[in-house]
Amino acid sequence: MKITSIETGLYRVPLAEPLVDSTIRLTEWELVISRIRTDNGVAGAGWAYTLGTGGRAIRALIEDTLAPFVLGQDPFHTERINERLWWAISRMGTGLASFAIAPLDIALWDVVGKAVGRPLWELLGGCRERVPVYGSGINFHLDIDALLKQIQGFLDRGYRAVKMKVGKPDPEEDVDRVRAVRRLIGPRVALMVDANLAWTAAEAVKRATMLQPLNLYWLEEPLPPQDIGGHARLRAAVPIPIAVGESLYTKHEFAEYLRSGAVDIIQADVCRVGGISEWMKIAHLAHAWDIQMAPHVVYELSVSLLCAVQNGLIAEMVSGGSVSELGLLVETIRPEDGWGVPPKRPGHGVVFDEQALARYAV
Ligand SMILES: [Mg+2]
């Protein structure tokens, strides 16, 4: 079996509602989608997304630099291809490189699954049939009434875990908002907060101490990702699990966090770490530390990954921020009553609606 063609498209998709956190305001997404065909007729697709910038660079890297390393290869040789792709752009650093590798790697696994007739979650290990999902609100800009309405919507849809943004300039405002949500959801629904890199280590210790009585399930991205020592210091100072990973790009970066005792929950994003091959390595690495995976967004694919591994904790469903909700899939993939079930069709099962995509093509 040989790969005979690779075609890569860029799409700029307006969001149904603005997504706002402590550091960014988002009104559109970019999708870079690679489609791979083989000599026996099996085809697969993979993608990466951006927060609105860099899509053209990712597409150019794939077309000019990476695709030649994949063409003519046997799609079952995922490790051989992966090794060549990383070496091909290893001198560029990790961020942009991993975004460009992801669409190709995800498409390869799609082809492999289809070729053997198995869904991804079984192909990669087949550990469980379903995982819990949390309702994730990009709600920094909402006033308390709108915030509570959004969270109530999560409860109504059956979620037993919810996440909200923090990082307001006034620490008391954060406490008021988190307290209001805790009051609404009661003591037993898990509540996570996400600061999106807003603080220094000293500030984070202070903020986490103020929030601690509200019984948080995790505190996410309190500090810039480079400050591994700061994460370790925070983790030693407060009894709230620390979650990081959406701003890390390779297994080596995660290994450094694990070695430094700087993380409790790992949120590797399959589209940002270079695809399924790298995500699985990170998951197994975390398992060696008895640390669980709660991947950042990409719900439609993450649910399969979480069901494949032993240390899958929970999937994230962002309100207003999934390819299903944006109407880009032939068959929507959504949680039911707070549970995520992976697609049953062979491959990863995420099938883009080409007609719906066409109007966003760049
Ligand atoms: Mg986050």
CSV table of C-alpha atoms and ligand atoms in Angstrom, one decimal:
chain,number,residue,atom,x,y,z
A,1,MET,CA,0.0,0.0,0.0
A,2,LYS,CA,1.4,3.4,-1.1
A,3,ILE,CA,0.5,7.0,-0.6
A,4,THR,CA,-0.2,8.5,-4.0
A,5,SER,CA,-1.4,12.0,-3.3
A,6,ILE,CA,-1.6,14.6,-0.6
A,7,GLU,CA,-3.8,17.7,-0.9
A,8,THR,CA,-3.9,20.4,1.7
A,9,GLY,CA,-6.5,23.1,2.1
A,10,LEU,CA,-6.7,26.2,4.4
A,11,TYR,CA,-10.1,27.4,5.7
A,12,ARG,CA,-10.9,30.5,7.7
A,13,VAL,CA,-14.1,29.9,9.7
A,14,PRO,CA,-16.0,32.6,11.6
A,15,LEU,CA,-17.1,31.5,15.1
A,16,ALA,CA,-20.7,31.6,16.1
A,17,GLU,CA,-19.8,33.6,19.2
A,18,PRO,CA,-16.6,35.4,20.3
A,19,LEU,CA,-14.4,33.3,22.6
A,20,VAL,CA,-12.6,35.4,25.2
A,21,ASP,CA,-10.1,34.5,27.9
A,22,SER,CA,-7.6,36.5,30.0
A,23,THR,CA,-5.2,36.9,27.1
A,24,ILE,CA,-7.0,36.5,23.8
A,25,ARG,CA,-10.2,37.4,22.0
A,26,LEU,CA,-11.1,35.1,19.2
A,27,THR,CA,-13.7,35.7,16.4
A,28,GLU,CA,-12.4,33.2,13.8
A,29,TRP,CA,-10.5,29.9,13.5
A,30,GLU,CA,-8.3,28.6,10.8
A,31,LEU,CA,-8.3,24.9,9.8
A,32,VAL,CA,-5.6,23.3,7.8
A,33,ILE,CA,-6.8,20.0,6.4
A,34,SER,CA,-4.6,17.4,4.6
A,35,ARG,CA,-6.2,14.7,2.5
A,36,ILE,CA,-4.2,11.6,1.7
A,37,ARG,CA,-5.0,9.1,-1.0
A,38,THR,CA,-3.5,5.6,-1.5
A,39,ASP,CA,-3.0,3.2,-4.5
A,40,ASN,CA,-5.7,0.9,-3.2
A,41,GLY,CA,-8.3,3.5,-2.9
A,42,VAL,CA,-8.3,4.2,0.9
A,43,ALA,CA,-8.3,7.9,1.7
A,44,GLY,CA,-7.8,9.7,5.0
A,45,ALA,CA,-8.0,13.3,6.3
A,46,GLY,CA,-6.2,15.1,9.2
A,47,TRP,CA,-6.2,18.6,10.4
A,48,ALA,CA,-4.8,21.3,12.7
A,49,TYR,CA,-6.5,24.4,13.8
A,50,THR,CA,-5.1,27.9,14.7
A,51,LEU,CA,-6.4,30.7,16.8
A,52,GLY,CA,-6.8,32.8,13.6
A,53,THR,CA,-3.1,33.2,12.6
A,54,GLY,CA,-0.4,31.2,10.9
A,55,GLY,CA,-2.6,29.0,8.7
A,56,ARG,CA,-0.8,30.0,5.5
A,57,ALA,CA,2.6,29.2,7.0
A,58,ILE,CA,1.4,25.8,8.1
A,59,ARG,CA,0.0,25.0,4.7
A,60,ALA,CA,3.2,26.1,3.0
A,61,LEU,CA,5.3,24.0,5.3
A,62,ILE,CA,3.2,20.9,4.5
A,63,GLU,CA,3.1,21.5,0.8
A,64,ASP,CA,6.7,22.6,0.3
A,65,THR,CA,8.7,20.7,2.9
A,66,LEU,CA,6.7,17.8,4.5
A,67,ALA,CA,4.5,16.2,1.8
A,68,PRO,CA,7.5,14.9,-0.2
A,69,PHE,CA,8.5,12.8,2.8
A,70,VAL,CA,5.1,11.2,2.9
A,71,LEU,CA,4.4,10.6,-0.8
A,72,GLY,CA,5.2,7.1,-1.9
A,73,GLN,CA,5.4,5.7,1.7
A,74,ASP,CA,3.4,2.9,3.1
A,75,PRO,CA,0.8,4.5,5.5
A,76,PHE,CA,1.3,1.7,8.0
A,77,HIS,CA,4.9,3.0,8.7
A,78,THR,CA,3.6,5.8,10.9
A,79,GLU,CA,6.8,5.8,13.1
A,80,ARG,CA,9.2,5.9,10.1
A,81,ILE,CA,7.2,8.7,8.5
A,82,ASN,CA,6.9,10.6,11.8
A,83,GLU,CA,10.7,10.4,12.4
A,84,ARG,CA,11.4,11.8,9.0
A,85,LEU,CA,8.9,14.6,9.4
A,86,TRP,CA,10.3,15.7,12.7
A,87,TRP,CA,13.9,15.6,11.3
A,88,ALA,CA,12.8,17.5,8.2
A,89,ILE,CA,11.9,20.6,10.3
A,90,SER,CA,13.6,20.0,13.6
A,91,ARG,CA,15.8,23.1,13.2
A,92,MET,CA,12.7,25.3,13.2
A,93,GLY,CA,11.8,24.8,16.8
A,94,THR,CA,8.7,23.0,17.9
A,95,GLY,CA,5.5,25.1,17.7
A,96,LEU,CA,4.9,25.7,14.0
A,97,ALA,CA,6.6,22.3,13.1
A,98,SER,CA,4.2,20.4,15.3
A,99,PHE,CA,1.2,22.2,13.8
A,100,ALA,CA,2.3,21.2,10.3
A,101,ILE,CA,3.0,17.6,11.2
A,102,ALA,CA,-0.4,17.1,12.8
A,103,PRO,CA,-2.6,17.1,9.7
A,104,LEU,CA,-0.4,14.5,8.0
A,105,ASP,CA,0.0,12.2,11.0
A,106,ILE,CA,-3.8,12.3,11.8
A,107,ALA,CA,-4.6,11.5,8.1
A,108,LEU,CA,-2.1,8.5,8.2
A,109,TRP,CA,-3.9,7.0,11.2
A,110,ASP,CA,-7.2,7.6,9.5
A,111,VAL,CA,-6.0,5.6,6.5
A,112,VAL,CA,-4.6,2.8,8.7
A,113,GLY,CA,-7.9,2.5,10.6
A,114,LYS,CA,-9.9,2.4,7.4
A,115,ALA,CA,-7.5,-0.2,5.8
A,116,VAL,CA,-7.9,-2.6,8.7
A,117,GLY,CA,-11.6,-1.7,9.3
A,118,ARG,CA,-11.3,-0.6,12.9
A,119,PRO,CA,-12.2,2.7,14.7
A,120,LEU,CA,-9.2,4.7,16.1
A,121,TRP,CA,-10.0,4.0,19.7
A,122,GLU,CA,-9.6,0.3,19.1
A,123,LEU,CA,-6.7,0.6,16.8
A,124,LEU,CA,-4.7,2.5,19.5
A,125,GLY,CA,-5.5,0.2,22.4
A,126,GLY,CA,-9.3,-0.1,23.0
A,127,CYS,CA,-9.3,0.6,26.7
A,128,ARG,CA,-12.9,1.7,27.3
A,129,GLU,CA,-16.2,2.4,25.5
A,130,ARG,CA,-16.8,6.0,26.8
A,131,VAL,CA,-15.3,8.8,28.8
A,132,PRO,CA,-16.8,11.6,30.9
A,133,VAL,CA,-16.9,15.1,29.2
A,134,TYR,CA,-16.9,18.5,30.8
A,135,GLY,CA,-18.7,21.6,29.6
A,136,SER,CA,-16.0,24.3,28.9
A,137,GLY,CA,-17.0,27.9,28.9
A,138,ILE,CA,-14.8,30.5,27.2
A,139,ASN,CA,-16.6,33.0,29.3
A,140,PHE,CA,-14.1,35.7,30.6
A,141,HIS,CA,-16.2,38.4,29.0
A,142,LEU,CA,-19.6,37.4,30.3
A,143,ASP,CA,-21.1,39.2,33.3
A,144,ILE,CA,-22.2,37.0,36.2
A,145,ASP,CA,-25.8,36.5,34.9
A,146,ALA,CA,-24.6,35.4,31.5
A,147,LEU,CA,-21.9,33.2,33.1
A,148,LEU,CA,-24.4,31.4,35.3
A,149,LYS,CA,-26.8,31.0,32.3
A,150,GLN,CA,-24.0,29.3,30.3
A,151,ILE,CA,-23.1,27.0,33.2
A,152,GLN,CA,-26.7,26.2,33.8
A,153,GLY,CA,-26.8,25.2,30.1
A,154,PHE,CA,-24.0,22.7,30.8
A,155,LEU,CA,-25.8,21.2,33.7
A,156,ASP,CA,-29.0,20.9,31.6
A,157,ARG,CA,-27.1,19.0,29.0
A,158,GLY,CA,-26.0,16.4,31.6
A,159,TYR,CA,-22.4,17.5,32.3
A,160,ARG,CA,-21.2,16.7,35.8
A,161,ALA,CA,-18.0,18.8,35.4
A,162,VAL,CA,-17.7,22.4,34.2
A,163,LYS,CA,-14.9,24.9,33.5
A,164,MET,CA,-14.7,28.7,33.6
A,165,LYS,CA,-12.2,31.4,33.0
A,166,VAL,CA,-10.4,33.4,35.7
A,167,GLY,CA,-7.6,36.0,35.6
A,168,LYS,CA,-9.5,39.2,36.2
A,169,PRO,CA,-7.2,42.2,37.2
A,170,ASP,CA,-9.2,42.3,40.5
A,171,PRO,CA,-8.7,39.0,42.4
A,172,GLU,CA,-11.9,39.5,44.4
A,173,GLU,CA,-13.9,39.6,41.1
A,174,ASP,CA,-12.5,36.1,40.2
A,175,VAL,CA,-13.5,34.9,43.7
A,176,ASP,CA,-17.0,36.3,43.3
A,177,ARG,CA,-17.5,34.7,39.9
A,178,VAL,CA,-16.2,31.3,41.0
A,179,ARG,CA,-18.3,31.4,44.2
A,180,ALA,CA,-21.4,32.2,42.2
A,181,VAL,CA,-20.8,29.3,39.9
A,182,ARG,CA,-20.0,26.9,42.9
A,183,ARG,CA,-23.3,28.0,44.5
A,184,LEU,CA,-25.2,27.3,41.3
A,185,ILE,CA,-23.7,23.8,40.6
A,186,GLY,CA,-23.6,22.6,44.2
A,187,PRO,CA,-20.8,20.8,46.0
A,188,ARG,CA,-20.7,17.6,43.9
A,189,VAL,CA,-20.2,18.9,40.3
A,190,ALA,CA,-16.5,19.2,39.5
A,191,LEU,CA,-15.4,22.8,38.9
A,192,MET,CA,-12.2,23.7,37.0
A,193,VAL,CA,-10.8,27.2,36.4
A,194,ASP,CA,-8.5,28.3,33.6
A,195,ALA,CA,-6.2,31.4,33.9
A,196,ASN,CA,-4.7,31.2,30.4
A,197,LEU,CA,-1.1,32.0,31.5
A,198,ALA,CA,-2.2,35.3,33.2
A,199,TRP,CA,0.0,35.2,36.4
A,200,THR,CA,3.5,35.1,37.8
A,201,ALA,CA,4.3,32.3,40.3
A,202,ALA,CA,3.9,34.6,43.3
A,203,GLU,CA,0.6,36.0,42.0
A,204,ALA,CA,-0.6,32.4,41.3
A,205,VAL,CA,0.1,31.2,44.8
A,206,LYS,CA,-1.9,34.2,46.1
A,207,ARG,CA,-4.8,33.7,43.7
A,208,ALA,CA,-4.9,29.9,44.2
A,209,THR,CA,-5.0,30.3,48.0
A,210,MET,CA,-8.0,32.7,47.6
A,211,LEU,CA,-9.8,30.3,45.4
A,212,GLN,CA,-9.0,27.1,47.3
A,213,PRO,CA,-12.0,27.1,49.6
A,214,LEU,CA,-14.2,26.8,46.5
A,215,ASN,CA,-13.1,23.2,46.0
A,216,LEU,CA,-11.5,23.3,42.5
A,217,TYR,CA,-11.0,20.1,40.5
A,218,TRP,CA,-8.0,21.7,38.8
A,219,LEU,CA,-6.3,25.1,38.1
A,220,GLU,CA,-5.3,25.3,34.5
A,221,GLU,CA,-2.4,27.3,32.9
A,222,PRO,CA,-1.8,29.6,35.8
A,223,LEU,CA,1.7,30.7,34.4
A,224,PRO,CA,3.6,31.0,31.2
A,225,PRO,CA,4.6,27.6,29.9
A,226,GLN,CA,8.3,28.4,30.1
A,227,ASP,CA,8.2,28.8,33.9
A,228,ILE,CA,8.4,25.1,34.9
A,229,GLY,CA,10.0,26.0,38.3
A,230,GLY,CA,7.1,28.3,39.0
A,231,HIS,CA,4.6,25.5,38.4
A,232,ALA,CA,6.5,23.3,40.7
A,233,ARG,CA,6.5,26.0,43.4
A,234,LEU,CA,2.8,26.6,43.0
A,235,ARG,CA,2.0,22.9,43.1
A,236,ALA,CA,3.9,22.6,46.4
A,237,ALA,CA,2.2,25.6,47.9
A,238,VAL,CA,-1.5,24.9,47.2
A,239,PRO,CA,-3.6,21.7,47.4
A,240,ILE,CA,-5.3,22.3,44.0
A,241,PRO,CA,-4.3,20.0,41.1
A,242,ILE,CA,-2.4,21.9,38.4
A,243,ALA,CA,-3.3,21.2,34.7
A,244,VAL,CA,-1.1,22.2,31.8
A,245,GLY,CA,-0.4,21.2,28.3
A,246,GLU,CA,-2.3,23.2,25.6
A,247,SER,CA,0.8,25.5,25.2
A,248,LEU,CA,3.4,22.6,25.0
A,249,TYR,CA,4.3,21.0,21.7
A,250,THR,CA,6.4,17.8,22.2
A,251,LYS,CA,6.9,14.9,24.5
A,252,HIS,CA,10.2,16.4,25.5
A,253,GLU,CA,8.5,19.4,27.0
A,254,PHE,CA,6.0,17.3,28.8
A,255,ALA,CA,8.9,15.1,30.1
A,256,GLU,CA,10.5,18.2,31.6
A,257,TYR,CA,7.3,19.1,33.5
A,258,LEU,CA,7.0,15.5,34.8
A,259,ARG,CA,10.6,15.3,35.9
A,260,SER,CA,10.2,18.7,37.7
A,261,GLY,CA,7.1,17.7,39.6
A,262,ALA,CA,5.3,20.6,38.0
A,263,VAL,CA,2.0,19.1,36.8
A,264,ASP,CA,-0.9,17.0,38.0
A,265,ILE,CA,-3.1,16.7,34.9
A,266,ILE,CA,-1.8,16.7,31.3
A,267,GLN,CA,-3.8,18.5,28.6
A,268,ALA,CA,-1.8,17.7,25.4
A,269,ASP,CA,-3.7,19.0,22.3
A,270,VAL,CA,-3.6,16.4,19.5
A,271,CYS,CA,-3.4,19.1,16.8
A,272,ARG,CA,-0.7,21.1,18.6
A,273,VAL,CA,1.7,18.3,19.5
A,274,GLY,CA,2.0,17.0,16.0
A,275,GLY,CA,-0.9,14.5,15.8
A,276,ILE,CA,-1.8,11.1,17.2
A,277,SER,CA,1.6,9.5,17.2
A,278,GLU,CA,3.1,12.2,19.5
A,279,TRP,CA,-0.1,12.4,21.6
A,280,MET,CA,0.1,8.7,22.4
A,281,LYS,CA,3.8,8.9,23.4
A,282,ILE,CA,2.9,11.8,25.8
A,283,ALA,CA,0.0,9.7,27.2
A,284,HIS,CA,2.2,6.7,27.9
A,285,LEU,CA,4.9,8.9,29.3
A,286,ALA,CA,2.3,10.5,31.7
A,287,HIS,CA,1.1,7.0,32.6
A,288,ALA,CA,4.6,6.2,33.9
A,289,TRP,CA,4.1,9.0,36.4
A,290,ASP,CA,0.5,7.9,37.2
A,291,ILE,CA,-0.7,11.1,35.7
A,292,GLN,CA,-4.0,11.4,33.7
A,293,MET,CA,-4.8,12.9,30.4
A,294,ALA,CA,-7.5,15.6,29.9
A,295,PRO,CA,-6.7,16.8,26.3
A,296,HIS,CA,-7.3,20.4,25.2
A,297,VAL,CA,-10.3,20.7,22.9
A,298,VAL,CA,-10.5,18.8,19.5
A,299,TYR,CA,-13.4,16.9,21.1
A,300,GLU,CA,-14.2,14.8,18.0
A,301,LEU,CA,-10.7,13.2,18.0
A,302,SER,CA,-9.8,13.4,21.7
A,303,VAL,CA,-12.7,11.2,22.7
A,304,SER,CA,-11.2,8.3,20.7
A,305,LEU,CA,-7.7,8.9,22.2
A,306,LEU,CA,-9.1,9.0,25.7
A,307,CYS,CA,-10.9,5.7,25.1
A,308,ALA,CA,-7.7,4.1,23.8
A,309,VAL,CA,-5.4,4.7,26.8
A,310,GLN,CA,-5.5,3.6,30.5
A,311,ASN,CA,-4.9,7.1,31.8
A,312,GLY,CA,-7.7,9.0,30.1
A,313,LEU,CA,-9.5,11.2,32.5
A,314,ILE,CA,-12.0,13.5,30.8
A,315,ALA,CA,-12.7,15.2,27.5
A,316,GLU,CA,-13.4,18.9,26.9
A,317,MET,CA,-16.4,20.2,25.0
A,318,VAL,CA,-16.0,23.9,24.3
A,319,SER,CA,-19.2,25.8,24.0
A,320,GLY,CA,-19.1,27.4,20.5
A,321,GLY,CA,-15.7,25.9,19.6
A,322,SER,CA,-15.9,22.5,17.9
A,323,VAL,CA,-16.0,21.5,14.3
A,324,SER,CA,-19.3,19.8,15.0
A,325,GLU,CA,-20.9,22.9,16.3
A,326,LEU,CA,-19.6,24.9,13.4
A,327,GLY,CA,-21.5,22.6,11.1
A,328,LEU,CA,-18.3,21.3,9.3
A,329,LEU,CA,-18.9,17.6,9.7
A,330,VAL,CA,-21.1,15.1,7.7
A,331,GLU,CA,-22.1,13.5,11.0
A,332,THR,CA,-21.9,15.6,14.2
A,333,ILE,CA,-20.0,14.0,17.1
A,334,ARG,CA,-21.3,15.3,20.4
A,335,PRO,CA,-21.4,14.1,24.0
A,336,GLU,CA,-24.6,12.6,25.3
A,337,ASP,CA,-25.7,13.2,28.9
A,338,GLY,CA,-22.1,14.1,29.8
A,339,TRP,CA,-20.4,11.1,28.2
A,340,GLY,CA,-18.3,10.9,25.1
A,341,VAL,CA,-18.5,7.9,22.9
A,342,PRO,CA,-16.0,7.6,20.0
A,343,PRO,CA,-17.2,7.3,16.4
A,344,LYS,CA,-17.7,3.7,15.4
A,345,ARG,CA,-16.7,4.0,11.7
A,346,PRO,CA,-13.2,2.8,10.7
A,347,GLY,CA,-10.5,5.4,11.1
A,348,HIS,CA,-11.0,8.4,13.3
A,349,GLY,CA,-14.5,8.9,12.1
A,350,VAL,CA,-14.3,12.7,11.7
A,351,VAL,CA,-15.6,13.3,8.2
A,352,PHE,CA,-15.6,16.9,7.0
A,353,ASP,CA,-18.5,18.2,4.9
A,354,GLU,CA,-16.6,19.4,1.8
A,355,GLN,CA,-19.6,21.6,0.7
A,356,ALA,CA,-19.8,23.3,4.1
A,357,LEU,CA,-16.0,23.8,4.1
A,358,ALA,CA,-15.8,25.2,0.5
A,359,ARG,CA,-17.3,28.6,1.4
A,360,TYR,CA,-14.5,29.2,4.0
A,361,ALA,CA,-11.6,28.2,1.6
A,362,VAL,CA,-8.7,30.6,1.5
B,1,MG,MG,-7.1,26.3,28.6
